[in-house]
CSV table of C-alpha atoms in Angstrom, one decimal:
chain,number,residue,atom,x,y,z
R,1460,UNK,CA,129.0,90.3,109.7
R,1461,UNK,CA,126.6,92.1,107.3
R,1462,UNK,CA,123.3,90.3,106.2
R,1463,UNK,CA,123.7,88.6,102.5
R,1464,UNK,CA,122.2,90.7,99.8
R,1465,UNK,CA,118.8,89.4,98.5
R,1466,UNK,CA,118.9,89.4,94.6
R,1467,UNK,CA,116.0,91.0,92.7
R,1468,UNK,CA,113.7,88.2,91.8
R,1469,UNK,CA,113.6,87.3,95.7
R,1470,UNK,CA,112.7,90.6,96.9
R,1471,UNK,CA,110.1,90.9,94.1
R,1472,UNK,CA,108.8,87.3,95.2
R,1473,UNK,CA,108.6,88.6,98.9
R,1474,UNK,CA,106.9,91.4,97.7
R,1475,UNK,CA,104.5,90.3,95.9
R,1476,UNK,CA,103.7,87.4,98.7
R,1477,UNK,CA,103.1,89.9,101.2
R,1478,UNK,CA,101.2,91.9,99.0
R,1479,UNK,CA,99.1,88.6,98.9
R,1480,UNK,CA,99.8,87.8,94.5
R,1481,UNK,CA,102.6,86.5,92.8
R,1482,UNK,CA,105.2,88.5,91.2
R,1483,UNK,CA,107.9,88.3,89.5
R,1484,UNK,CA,109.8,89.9,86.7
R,1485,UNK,CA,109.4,89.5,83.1
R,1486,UNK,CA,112.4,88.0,80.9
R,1487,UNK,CA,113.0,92.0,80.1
R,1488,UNK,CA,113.5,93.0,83.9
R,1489,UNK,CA,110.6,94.8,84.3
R,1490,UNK,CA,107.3,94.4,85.9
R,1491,UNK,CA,104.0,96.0,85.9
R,1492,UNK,CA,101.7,97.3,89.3
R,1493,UNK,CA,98.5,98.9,88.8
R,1494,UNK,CA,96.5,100.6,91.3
R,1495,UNK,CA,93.5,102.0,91.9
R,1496,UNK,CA,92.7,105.1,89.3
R,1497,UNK,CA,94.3,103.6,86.4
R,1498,UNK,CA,97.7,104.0,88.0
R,1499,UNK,CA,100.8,101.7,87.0
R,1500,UNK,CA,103.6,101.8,88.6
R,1501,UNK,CA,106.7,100.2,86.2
R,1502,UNK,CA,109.2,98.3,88.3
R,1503,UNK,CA,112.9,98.3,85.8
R,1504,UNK,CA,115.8,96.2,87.4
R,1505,UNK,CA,118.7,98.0,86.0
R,1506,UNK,CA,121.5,95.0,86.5
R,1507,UNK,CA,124.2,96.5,85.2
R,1508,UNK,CA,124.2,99.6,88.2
R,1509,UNK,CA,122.5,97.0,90.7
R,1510,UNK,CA,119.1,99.2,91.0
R,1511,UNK,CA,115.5,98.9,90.7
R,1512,UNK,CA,114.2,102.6,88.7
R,1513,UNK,CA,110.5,102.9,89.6
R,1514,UNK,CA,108.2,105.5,87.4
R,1515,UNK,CA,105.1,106.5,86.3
R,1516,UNK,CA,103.4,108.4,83.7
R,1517,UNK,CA,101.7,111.7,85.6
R,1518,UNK,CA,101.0,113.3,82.6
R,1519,UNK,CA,101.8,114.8,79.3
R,1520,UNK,CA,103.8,118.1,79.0
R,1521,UNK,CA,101.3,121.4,77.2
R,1522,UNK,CA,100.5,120.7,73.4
R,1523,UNK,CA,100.9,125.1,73.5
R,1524,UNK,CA,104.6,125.5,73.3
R,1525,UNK,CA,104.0,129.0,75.6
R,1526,UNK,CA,102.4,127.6,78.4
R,1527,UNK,CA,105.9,124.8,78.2
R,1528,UNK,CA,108.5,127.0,80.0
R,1529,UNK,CA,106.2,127.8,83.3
R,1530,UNK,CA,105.4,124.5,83.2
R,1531,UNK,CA,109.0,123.0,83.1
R,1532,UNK,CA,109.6,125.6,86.1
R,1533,UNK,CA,106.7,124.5,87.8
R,1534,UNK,CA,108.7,120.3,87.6
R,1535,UNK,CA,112.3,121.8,88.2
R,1536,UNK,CA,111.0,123.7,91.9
R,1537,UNK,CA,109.0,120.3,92.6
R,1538,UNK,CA,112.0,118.5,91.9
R,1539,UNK,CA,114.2,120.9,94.1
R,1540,UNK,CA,115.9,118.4,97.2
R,1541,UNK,CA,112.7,116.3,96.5
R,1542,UNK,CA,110.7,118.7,97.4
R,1543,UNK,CA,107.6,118.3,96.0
R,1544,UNK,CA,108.2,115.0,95.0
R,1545,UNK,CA,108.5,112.6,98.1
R,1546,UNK,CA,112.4,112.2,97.3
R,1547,UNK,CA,111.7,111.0,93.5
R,1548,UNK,CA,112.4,112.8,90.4
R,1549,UNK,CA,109.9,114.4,87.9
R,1550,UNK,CA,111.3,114.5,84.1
R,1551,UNK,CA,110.0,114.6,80.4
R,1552,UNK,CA,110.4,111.3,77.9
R,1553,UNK,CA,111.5,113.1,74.6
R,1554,UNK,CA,110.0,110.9,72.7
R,1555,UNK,CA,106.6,111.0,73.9
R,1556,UNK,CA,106.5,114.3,75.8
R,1557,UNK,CA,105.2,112.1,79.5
R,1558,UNK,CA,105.6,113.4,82.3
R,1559,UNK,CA,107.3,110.2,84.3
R,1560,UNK,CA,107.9,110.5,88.1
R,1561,UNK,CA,111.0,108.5,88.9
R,1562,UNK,CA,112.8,106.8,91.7
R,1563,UNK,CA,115.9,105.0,91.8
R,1564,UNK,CA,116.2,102.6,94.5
R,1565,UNK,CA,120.1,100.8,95.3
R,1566,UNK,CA,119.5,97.0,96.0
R,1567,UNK,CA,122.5,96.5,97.6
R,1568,UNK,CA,120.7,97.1,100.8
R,1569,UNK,CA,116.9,96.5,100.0
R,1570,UNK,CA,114.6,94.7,101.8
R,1571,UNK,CA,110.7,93.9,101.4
R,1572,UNK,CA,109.9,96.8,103.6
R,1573,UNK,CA,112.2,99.2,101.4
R,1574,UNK,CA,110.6,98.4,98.3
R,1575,UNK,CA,106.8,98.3,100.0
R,1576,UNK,CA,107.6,102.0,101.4
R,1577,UNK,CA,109.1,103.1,98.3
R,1578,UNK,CA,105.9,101.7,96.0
R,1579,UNK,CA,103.7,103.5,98.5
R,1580,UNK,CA,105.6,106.7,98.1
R,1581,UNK,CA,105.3,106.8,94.3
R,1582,UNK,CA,101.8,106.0,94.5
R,1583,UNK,CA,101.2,108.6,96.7
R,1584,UNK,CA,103.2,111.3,95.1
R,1585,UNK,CA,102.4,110.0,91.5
R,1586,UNK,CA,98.7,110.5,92.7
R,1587,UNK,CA,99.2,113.9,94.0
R,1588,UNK,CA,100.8,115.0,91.0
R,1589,UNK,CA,98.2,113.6,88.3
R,1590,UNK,CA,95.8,115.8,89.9
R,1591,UNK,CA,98.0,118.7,90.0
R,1592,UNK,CA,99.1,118.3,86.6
R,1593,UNK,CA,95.6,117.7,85.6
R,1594,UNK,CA,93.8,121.1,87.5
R,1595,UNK,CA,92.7,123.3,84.6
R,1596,UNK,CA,94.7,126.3,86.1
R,1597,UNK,CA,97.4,125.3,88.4
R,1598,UNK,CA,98.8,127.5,90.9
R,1599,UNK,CA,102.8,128.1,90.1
R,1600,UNK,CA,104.1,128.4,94.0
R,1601,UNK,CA,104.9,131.9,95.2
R,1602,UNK,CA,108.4,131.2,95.1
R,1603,UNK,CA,108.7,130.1,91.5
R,1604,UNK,CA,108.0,133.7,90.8
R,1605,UNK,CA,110.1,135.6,93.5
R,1606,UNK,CA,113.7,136.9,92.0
R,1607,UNK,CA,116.2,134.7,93.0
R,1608,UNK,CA,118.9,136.0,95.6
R,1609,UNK,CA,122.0,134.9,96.5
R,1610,UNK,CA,122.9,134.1,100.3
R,1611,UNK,CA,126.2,132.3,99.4
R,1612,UNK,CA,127.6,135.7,100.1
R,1613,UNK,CA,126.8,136.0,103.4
R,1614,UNK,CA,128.1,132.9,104.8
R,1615,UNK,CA,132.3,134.2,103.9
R,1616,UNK,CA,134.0,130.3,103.1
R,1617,UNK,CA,136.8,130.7,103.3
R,1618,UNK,CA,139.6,127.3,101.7
């Protein structure tokens, strides 16, 4: 027999007892964390798909429209098999040109100590990333630059 399914407003409750303050949603779904250096991380119960979307603003894409397309490389290799982004997902709001990293997380099987390990991983990576984005010159990794190459070939699938 499989363990009942805690619904969102308990596993933010437990959460937020453990953490040692109440919490709980707002009428809207969505609650607020900050942390240390002006950090927020946005809790978004999606009900509709059964899933809590966790994000946070790491920056703001170049105002110089030249700089834009090394910088969109640099997000796309980070966001490469969660590479560089501790299994979340770095993207662009259209509207306001922020750069928000993401993370989705399923509730069907979430517990307290999902949700703890996932708010500590976008703090961490969020923080890691604000200070990247934020480095006057910022290093583009050595493979962003190398020409890409094809090894499909060499592995011969055949159907």
């Amino acid at each position: 027999m499989e363990p009942p399914v805690m619904d969102i407003s308990s596993l933010i409750a437990l959460f937020g007892e453990q953490a040692g303050t109440p919490l709980a949603l707002n009428q809207g779904g969505t609650l607020a964390l900050a942390f240390d250096n002006d950090l927020t991380v946005n809790l978004e119960h999606d009900a509709s798909q059964d899933v809590l979307h966790l994000y946070v603003i790491v920056g703001q894409e170049p105002a110089d429209y030249d700089a834009r397309p090394a910088f969109y490389r640099e997000l796309l290799v980070a966001n490469v098999f969660g590479h560089d982004t501790g299994g979340a997902s770095l993207g662009i709001d259209d509207v306001s040109g922020e750069v928000l990293l993401t993370l989705r997380l399923p509730l069907v099987s979430a517990e307290v100590g999902t949700l703890r390990d996932a708010v500590q991983s976008v703090v961490e990576t969020a923080n890691a990333w604000r200070e990247r984005l934020a480095a006057p010159t910022r290093a583009v990794p050595a493979a962003a630059n190398a020409p890409y190459i094809s090894t499909m070939a060499s592995f011969d699938f055949r159907a």
